[in-house]
Amino acid sequence: GQQLNQSPQSMFIQEGEDVSMNCTSSSIFNTWLWYKQDPGEGPVLLIALYKAGELTSNGRLTAQFGITRKDSFLNISASIPSDVGIYFCAGPRTGTASKLTFGTGTRLQVTL
Amino acid sequence: NAGVTQTPKFQVLKTGQSMTLQCAQDMNHEYMSWYRQDPGMGLRLIHYSVGAGITDQGEVPNGYNVSRSTTEDFPLRLLSAAPSQTSVYFCASRRTAAGNTIYFGEGSWLTVV
């Protein structure tokens, strides 16, 4: 089935650093969603993007909907230890609103 | 607020055994779904339901059955467990099929030996 490719697969950064990750697809998406999964828990929605070119922030998090509608980016500024977790992009492909496709995930580790 | 509740949290099965993962939501959501999460694969959709009495297959439905007799409950049945079904299973719900805010349960860790 269709998968979204995320990169990098994992990141080890120091507290205070900025983080960038992206998500790409060969198919067009009408909506891009970014989720965070803490260890031992289910994913939680961070940001939703609905329009090509849209830039949306949620605290230290900023996400962008790519102009081609085939990619999206998530940035975290001034990382802190509680940013540790797995970040997933997701979206319903055109014509399949009832089925969300999830990316492969970016695992973030933050060191003090 | 309970949200999405999954049971059991952990389960070990022998190959060939059957079992049911329970999922309940108290938000009156129309849409419910089951995902499995495997290393390097992200979350893959097993089955979903857009309302009571309606179910459909996702990306990886083989070996699993679902039913939706009530709005609140969406159990996932493993008919004859196989080691390939060792995974973490997440139940999720959203208000409608087109809604974007999807709420996940805490996960069920299943090991098939």
mmCIF file of C-alpha atoms in Angstrom:
data_model
loop_
_atom_site.group_PDB
_atom_site.id
_atom_site.type_symbol
_atom_site.label_atom_id
_atom_site.label_comp_id
_atom_site.label_asym_id
_atom_site.label_seq_id
_atom_site.Cartn_x
_atom_site.Cartn_y
_atom_site.Cartn_z
ATOM 1 C CA GLY A 1 0.000 0.000 0.000
ATOM 2 C CA GLN A 2 0.913 3.636 -0.303
ATOM 3 C CA GLN A 3 3.383 4.852 2.283
ATOM 4 C CA LEU A 4 4.737 8.238 3.143
ATOM 5 C CA ASN A 5 8.503 8.419 3.373
ATOM 6 C CA GLN A 6 9.920 10.377 6.275
ATOM 7 C CA SER A 7 13.451 11.516 6.803
ATOM 8 C CA PRO A 8 15.551 11.271 8.725
ATOM 9 C CA GLN A 9 14.569 7.937 10.282
ATOM 10 C CA SER A 10 16.143 8.981 13.567
ATOM 11 C CA MET A 11 17.876 11.981 15.047
ATOM 12 C CA PHE A 12 20.054 12.505 18.083
ATOM 13 C CA ILE A 13 20.263 16.155 19.042
ATOM 14 C CA GLN A 14 21.286 18.254 22.000
ATOM 15 C CA GLU A 15 18.817 20.190 24.091
ATOM 16 C CA GLY A 16 18.318 23.658 22.646
ATOM 17 C CA GLU A 17 18.988 22.679 19.045
ATOM 18 C CA ASP A 18 16.458 23.144 16.249
ATOM 19 C CA VAL A 19 15.081 20.094 14.454
ATOM 20 C CA SER A 20 13.848 19.654 10.896
ATOM 21 C CA MET A 21 12.163 16.626 9.400
ATOM 22 C CA ASN A 22 10.205 16.023 6.238
ATOM 23 C CA CYS A 23 7.681 13.749 4.655
ATOM 24 C CA THR A 24 7.348 12.954 0.944
ATOM 25 C CA SER A 25 4.946 11.035 -1.227
ATOM 26 C CA SER A 26 4.558 10.122 -4.870
ATOM 27 C CA SER A 27 0.843 10.955 -4.574
ATOM 28 C CA ILE A 28 -0.942 14.229 -3.954
ATOM 29 C CA PHE A 29 -2.409 14.853 -0.516
ATOM 30 C CA ASN A 30 -5.148 17.356 0.310
ATOM 31 C CA THR A 31 -4.343 17.390 4.001
ATOM 32 C CA TRP A 32 -1.147 16.857 5.929
ATOM 33 C CA LEU A 33 -1.161 15.881 9.583
ATOM 34 C CA TRP A 34 1.732 15.650 12.016
ATOM 35 C CA TYR A 35 1.521 13.367 15.064
ATOM 36 C CA LYS A 36 3.823 12.694 17.993
ATOM 37 C CA GLN A 37 3.991 9.352 19.770
ATOM 38 C CA ASP A 38 5.464 9.228 23.257
ATOM 39 C CA PRO A 39 6.969 5.907 24.359
ATOM 40 C CA GLY A 40 4.254 3.412 25.292
ATOM 41 C CA GLU A 41 1.395 5.602 24.126
ATOM 42 C CA GLY A 42 -0.708 6.244 21.052
ATOM 43 C CA PRO A 43 0.024 9.096 18.609
ATOM 44 C CA VAL A 44 -1.347 12.559 19.377
ATOM 45 C CA LEU A 45 -2.120 15.180 16.739
ATOM 46 C CA LEU A 46 0.267 18.159 16.724
ATOM 47 C CA ILE A 47 -0.576 20.154 13.610
ATOM 48 C CA ALA A 48 -3.002 19.889 10.682
ATOM 49 C CA LEU A 49 -2.394 21.548 7.293
ATOM 50 C CA TYR A 50 -5.160 22.012 4.723
ATOM 51 C CA LYS A 51 -3.803 24.135 1.874
ATOM 52 C CA ALA A 52 -0.731 24.010 -0.359
ATOM 53 C CA GLY A 53 1.860 26.485 0.893
ATOM 54 C CA GLU A 54 0.240 26.785 4.319
ATOM 55 C CA LEU A 55 2.584 27.431 7.234
ATOM 56 C CA THR A 56 1.176 26.690 10.692
ATOM 57 C CA SER A 57 2.714 26.942 14.146
ATOM 58 C CA ASN A 58 1.889 25.306 17.463
ATOM 59 C CA GLY A 59 4.219 26.673 20.110
ATOM 60 C CA ARG A 60 7.758 25.689 19.177
ATOM 61 C CA LEU A 61 6.502 23.548 16.305
ATOM 62 C CA THR A 62 6.063 24.834 12.766
ATOM 63 C CA ALA A 63 4.808 22.763 9.856
ATOM 64 C CA GLN A 64 4.459 23.551 6.172
ATOM 65 C CA PHE A 65 2.303 22.067 3.421
ATOM 66 C CA GLY A 66 4.505 21.761 0.329
ATOM 67 C CA ILE A 67 3.527 23.639 -2.828
ATOM 68 C CA THR A 68 3.523 20.428 -4.892
ATOM 69 C CA ARG A 69 1.123 18.842 -2.343
ATOM 70 C CA LYS A 70 3.491 15.866 -2.258
ATOM 71 C CA ASP A 71 5.529 16.883 0.766
ATOM 72 C CA SER A 72 5.418 18.496 4.168
ATOM 73 C CA PHE A 73 7.959 19.700 6.714
ATOM 74 C CA LEU A 74 8.012 19.891 10.496
ATOM 75 C CA ASN A 75 10.412 22.067 12.460
ATOM 76 C CA ILE A 76 10.924 22.098 16.206
ATOM 77 C CA SER A 77 12.795 25.052 17.656
ATOM 78 C CA ALA A 78 14.870 25.018 20.838
ATOM 79 C CA SER A 79 14.301 21.326 21.574
ATOM 80 C CA ILE A 80 13.714 20.144 25.138
ATOM 81 C CA PRO A 81 13.882 16.643 26.649
ATOM 82 C CA SER A 82 10.116 16.115 26.446
ATOM 83 C CA ASP A 83 10.323 16.409 22.643
ATOM 84 C CA VAL A 84 11.628 12.835 22.663
ATOM 85 C CA GLY A 85 9.375 10.480 20.740
ATOM 86 C CA ILE A 86 8.409 9.380 17.261
ATOM 87 C CA TYR A 87 6.970 11.943 14.861
ATOM 88 C CA PHE A 88 4.635 10.744 12.137
ATOM 89 C CA CYS A 89 3.225 12.527 9.147
ATOM 90 C CA ALA A 90 -0.143 11.349 7.865
ATOM 91 C CA GLY A 91 -2.812 12.270 5.417
ATOM 92 C CA PRO A 92 -5.823 11.074 3.495
ATOM 93 C CA ARG A 93 -4.968 10.559 -0.149
ATOM 94 C CA THR A 94 -7.194 12.224 -2.695
ATOM 95 C CA GLY A 95 -10.446 10.293 -2.949
ATOM 96 C CA THR A 96 -9.838 8.200 0.169
ATOM 97 C CA ALA A 97 -10.816 10.519 3.012
ATOM 98 C CA SER A 98 -11.748 7.593 5.233
ATOM 99 C CA LYS A 99 -8.252 6.065 5.073
ATOM 100 C CA LEU A 100 -5.322 7.834 6.660
ATOM 101 C CA THR A 101 -1.878 6.886 5.418
ATOM 102 C CA PHE A 102 0.940 7.227 7.947
ATOM 103 C CA GLY A 103 4.599 7.877 7.348
ATOM 104 C CA THR A 104 7.356 5.607 8.557
ATOM 105 C CA GLY A 105 8.188 7.945 11.433
ATOM 106 C CA THR A 106 11.168 9.991 12.632
ATOM 107 C CA ARG A 107 12.513 8.968 16.035
ATOM 108 C CA LEU A 108 13.875 11.930 17.991
ATOM 109 C CA GLN A 109 16.278 11.615 20.891
ATOM 110 C CA VAL A 110 17.293 14.691 22.868
ATOM 111 C CA THR A 111 20.405 14.699 25.015
ATOM 112 C CA LEU A 112 21.106 17.164 27.787
ATOM 113 C CA ASN B 1 -12.673 11.466 30.112
ATOM 114 C CA ALA B 2 -11.910 7.952 28.946
ATOM 115 C CA GLY B 3 -11.523 8.679 25.209
ATOM 116 C CA VAL B 4 -10.440 5.496 23.393
ATOM 117 C CA THR B 5 -9.909 2.488 25.644
ATOM 118 C CA GLN B 6 -8.138 -0.659 24.512
ATOM 119 C CA THR B 7 -7.768 -3.969 26.291
ATOM 120 C CA PRO B 8 -5.676 -5.925 26.936
ATOM 121 C CA LYS B 9 -2.498 -3.835 27.131
ATOM 122 C CA PHE B 10 -0.237 -6.871 26.770
ATOM 123 C CA GLN B 11 -0.942 -10.371 25.486
ATOM 124 C CA VAL B 12 1.117 -13.420 24.574
ATOM 125 C CA LEU B 13 -0.505 -15.972 22.300
ATOM 126 C CA LYS B 14 0.536 -19.316 20.914
ATOM 127 C CA THR B 15 0.442 -19.824 17.166
ATOM 128 C CA GLY B 16 -3.027 -20.887 16.106
ATOM 129 C CA GLN B 17 -4.857 -19.399 19.078
ATOM 130 C CA SER B 18 -7.610 -16.877 18.570
ATOM 131 C CA MET B 19 -8.293 -13.767 20.578
ATOM 132 C CA THR B 20 -10.131 -10.460 20.505
ATOM 133 C CA LEU B 21 -8.679 -7.025 21.141
ATOM 134 C CA GLN B 22 -11.349 -4.800 22.599
ATOM 135 C CA CYS B 23 -11.794 -1.128 21.747
ATOM 136 C CA ALA B 24 -14.353 1.292 23.116
ATOM 137 C CA GLN B 25 -14.798 5.030 22.698
ATOM 138 C CA ASP B 26 -17.106 7.304 24.647
ATOM 139 C CA MET B 27 -17.034 10.312 22.323
ATOM 140 C CA ASN B 28 -19.913 9.213 20.072
ATOM 141 C CA HIS B 29 -17.532 9.087 17.119
ATOM 142 C CA GLU B 30 -18.827 7.630 13.886
ATOM 143 C CA TYR B 31 -15.461 6.480 12.594
ATOM 144 C CA MET B 32 -13.290 3.824 14.239
ATOM 145 C CA SER B 33 -10.238 2.007 12.976
ATOM 146 C CA TRP B 34 -7.494 -0.439 13.860
ATOM 147 C CA TYR B 35 -3.823 0.032 13.004
ATOM 148 C CA ARG B 36 -0.785 -2.087 13.567
ATOM 149 C CA GLN B 37 2.615 -0.575 14.186
ATOM 150 C CA ASP B 38 5.794 -2.402 13.242
ATOM 151 C CA PRO B 39 9.373 -1.088 13.334
ATOM 152 C CA GLY B 40 10.208 0.926 10.228
ATOM 153 C CA MET B 41 6.688 0.540 8.819
ATOM 154 C CA GLY B 42 4.780 3.308 10.524
ATOM 155 C CA LEU B 43 1.112 2.690 11.212
ATOM 156 C CA ARG B 44 -0.798 0.484 8.797
ATOM 157 C CA LEU B 45 -4.573 0.386 8.607
ATOM 158 C CA ILE B 46 -6.119 -3.041 9.223
ATOM 159 C CA HIS B 47 -9.878 -2.393 9.181
ATOM 160 C CA TYR B 48 -12.117 0.582 9.673
ATOM 161 C CA SER B 49 -15.746 1.446 10.235
ATOM 162 C CA VAL B 50 -17.616 4.592 9.248
ATOM 163 C CA GLY B 51 -20.587 3.767 11.467
ATOM 164 C CA ALA B 52 -22.442 1.037 13.312
ATOM 165 C CA GLY B 53 -23.045 -1.958 11.070
ATOM 166 C CA ILE B 54 -20.481 -0.847 8.463
ATOM 167 C CA THR B 55 -16.923 -2.132 8.205
ATOM 168 C CA ASP B 56 -14.306 -2.148 5.472
ATOM 169 C CA GLN B 57 -10.796 -3.379 4.843
ATOM 170 C CA GLY B 58 -7.669 -1.303 5.167
ATOM 171 C CA GLU B 59 -4.174 -1.993 3.859
ATOM 172 C CA VAL B 60 -3.434 -5.198 5.807
ATOM 173 C CA PRO B 61 -6.736 -6.954 6.643
ATOM 174 C CA ASN B 62 -5.696 -10.600 6.197
ATOM 175 C CA GLY B 63 -5.966 -12.665 9.372
ATOM 176 C CA TYR B 64 -8.213 -10.168 11.133
ATOM 177 C CA ASN B 65 -11.975 -9.723 11.490
ATOM 178 C CA VAL B 66 -13.943 -6.806 12.865
ATOM 179 C CA SER B 67 -17.544 -5.992 13.651
ATOM 180 C CA ARG B 68 -19.345 -2.800 14.658
ATOM 181 C CA SER B 69 -22.602 -3.675 16.370
ATOM 182 C CA THR B 70 -22.637 -0.458 18.404
ATOM 183 C CA THR B 71 -21.216 3.037 17.900
ATOM 184 C CA GLU B 72 -19.017 2.640 20.968
ATOM 185 C CA ASP B 73 -17.296 -0.698 20.354
ATOM 186 C CA PHE B 74 -15.037 -1.977 17.590
ATOM 187 C CA PRO B 75 -13.375 -5.298 18.506
ATOM 188 C CA LEU B 76 -10.545 -6.775 16.426
ATOM 189 C CA ARG B 77 -10.432 -10.560 16.185
ATOM 190 C CA LEU B 78 -7.375 -12.620 15.350
ATOM 191 C CA LEU B 79 -8.768 -15.861 13.960
ATOM 192 C CA SER B 80 -5.637 -18.031 14.091
ATOM 193 C CA ALA B 81 -2.663 -16.112 15.428
ATOM 194 C CA ALA B 82 0.617 -16.242 13.525
ATOM 195 C CA PRO B 83 4.070 -14.944 14.530
ATOM 196 C CA SER B 84 3.753 -12.325 11.758
ATOM 197 C CA GLN B 85 0.938 -10.772 13.785
ATOM 198 C CA THR B 86 3.320 -9.884 16.596
ATOM 199 C CA SER B 87 2.910 -6.134 16.699
ATOM 200 C CA VAL B 88 1.540 -3.170 18.592
ATOM 201 C CA TYR B 89 -2.115 -2.571 17.790
ATOM 202 C CA PHE B 90 -3.807 0.800 18.043
ATOM 203 C CA CYS B 91 -7.491 1.515 17.962
ATOM 204 C CA ALA B 92 -8.451 5.002 16.852
ATOM 205 C CA SER B 93 -11.598 7.034 16.399
ATOM 206 C CA ARG B 94 -12.643 10.331 14.888
ATOM 207 C CA ARG B 95 -15.922 12.186 14.819
ATOM 208 C CA THR B 96 -16.586 11.475 11.144
ATOM 209 C CA ALA B 97 -14.819 9.650 8.326
ATOM 210 C CA ALA B 98 -13.589 12.985 6.969
ATOM 211 C CA GLY B 99 -12.520 14.432 10.284
ATOM 212 C CA ASN B 100 -8.813 14.940 10.829
ATOM 213 C CA THR B 101 -8.530 14.859 14.596
ATOM 214 C CA ILE B 102 -8.052 11.167 15.195
ATOM 215 C CA TYR B 103 -7.809 9.933 18.773
ATOM 216 C CA PHE B 104 -5.712 6.877 19.504
ATOM 217 C CA GLY B 105 -5.912 4.356 22.297
ATOM 218 C CA GLU B 106 -2.829 3.544 24.318
ATOM 219 C CA GLY B 107 -2.005 0.445 22.308
ATOM 220 C CA SER B 108 -2.045 -3.317 22.774
ATOM 221 C CA TRP B 109 1.263 -5.170 22.660
ATOM 222 C CA LEU B 110 0.717 -8.611 21.152
ATOM 223 C CA THR B 111 3.339 -11.336 20.934
ATOM 224 C CA VAL B 112 2.631 -14.564 19.060
ATOM 225 C CA VAL B 113 5.050 -17.377 19.847
#
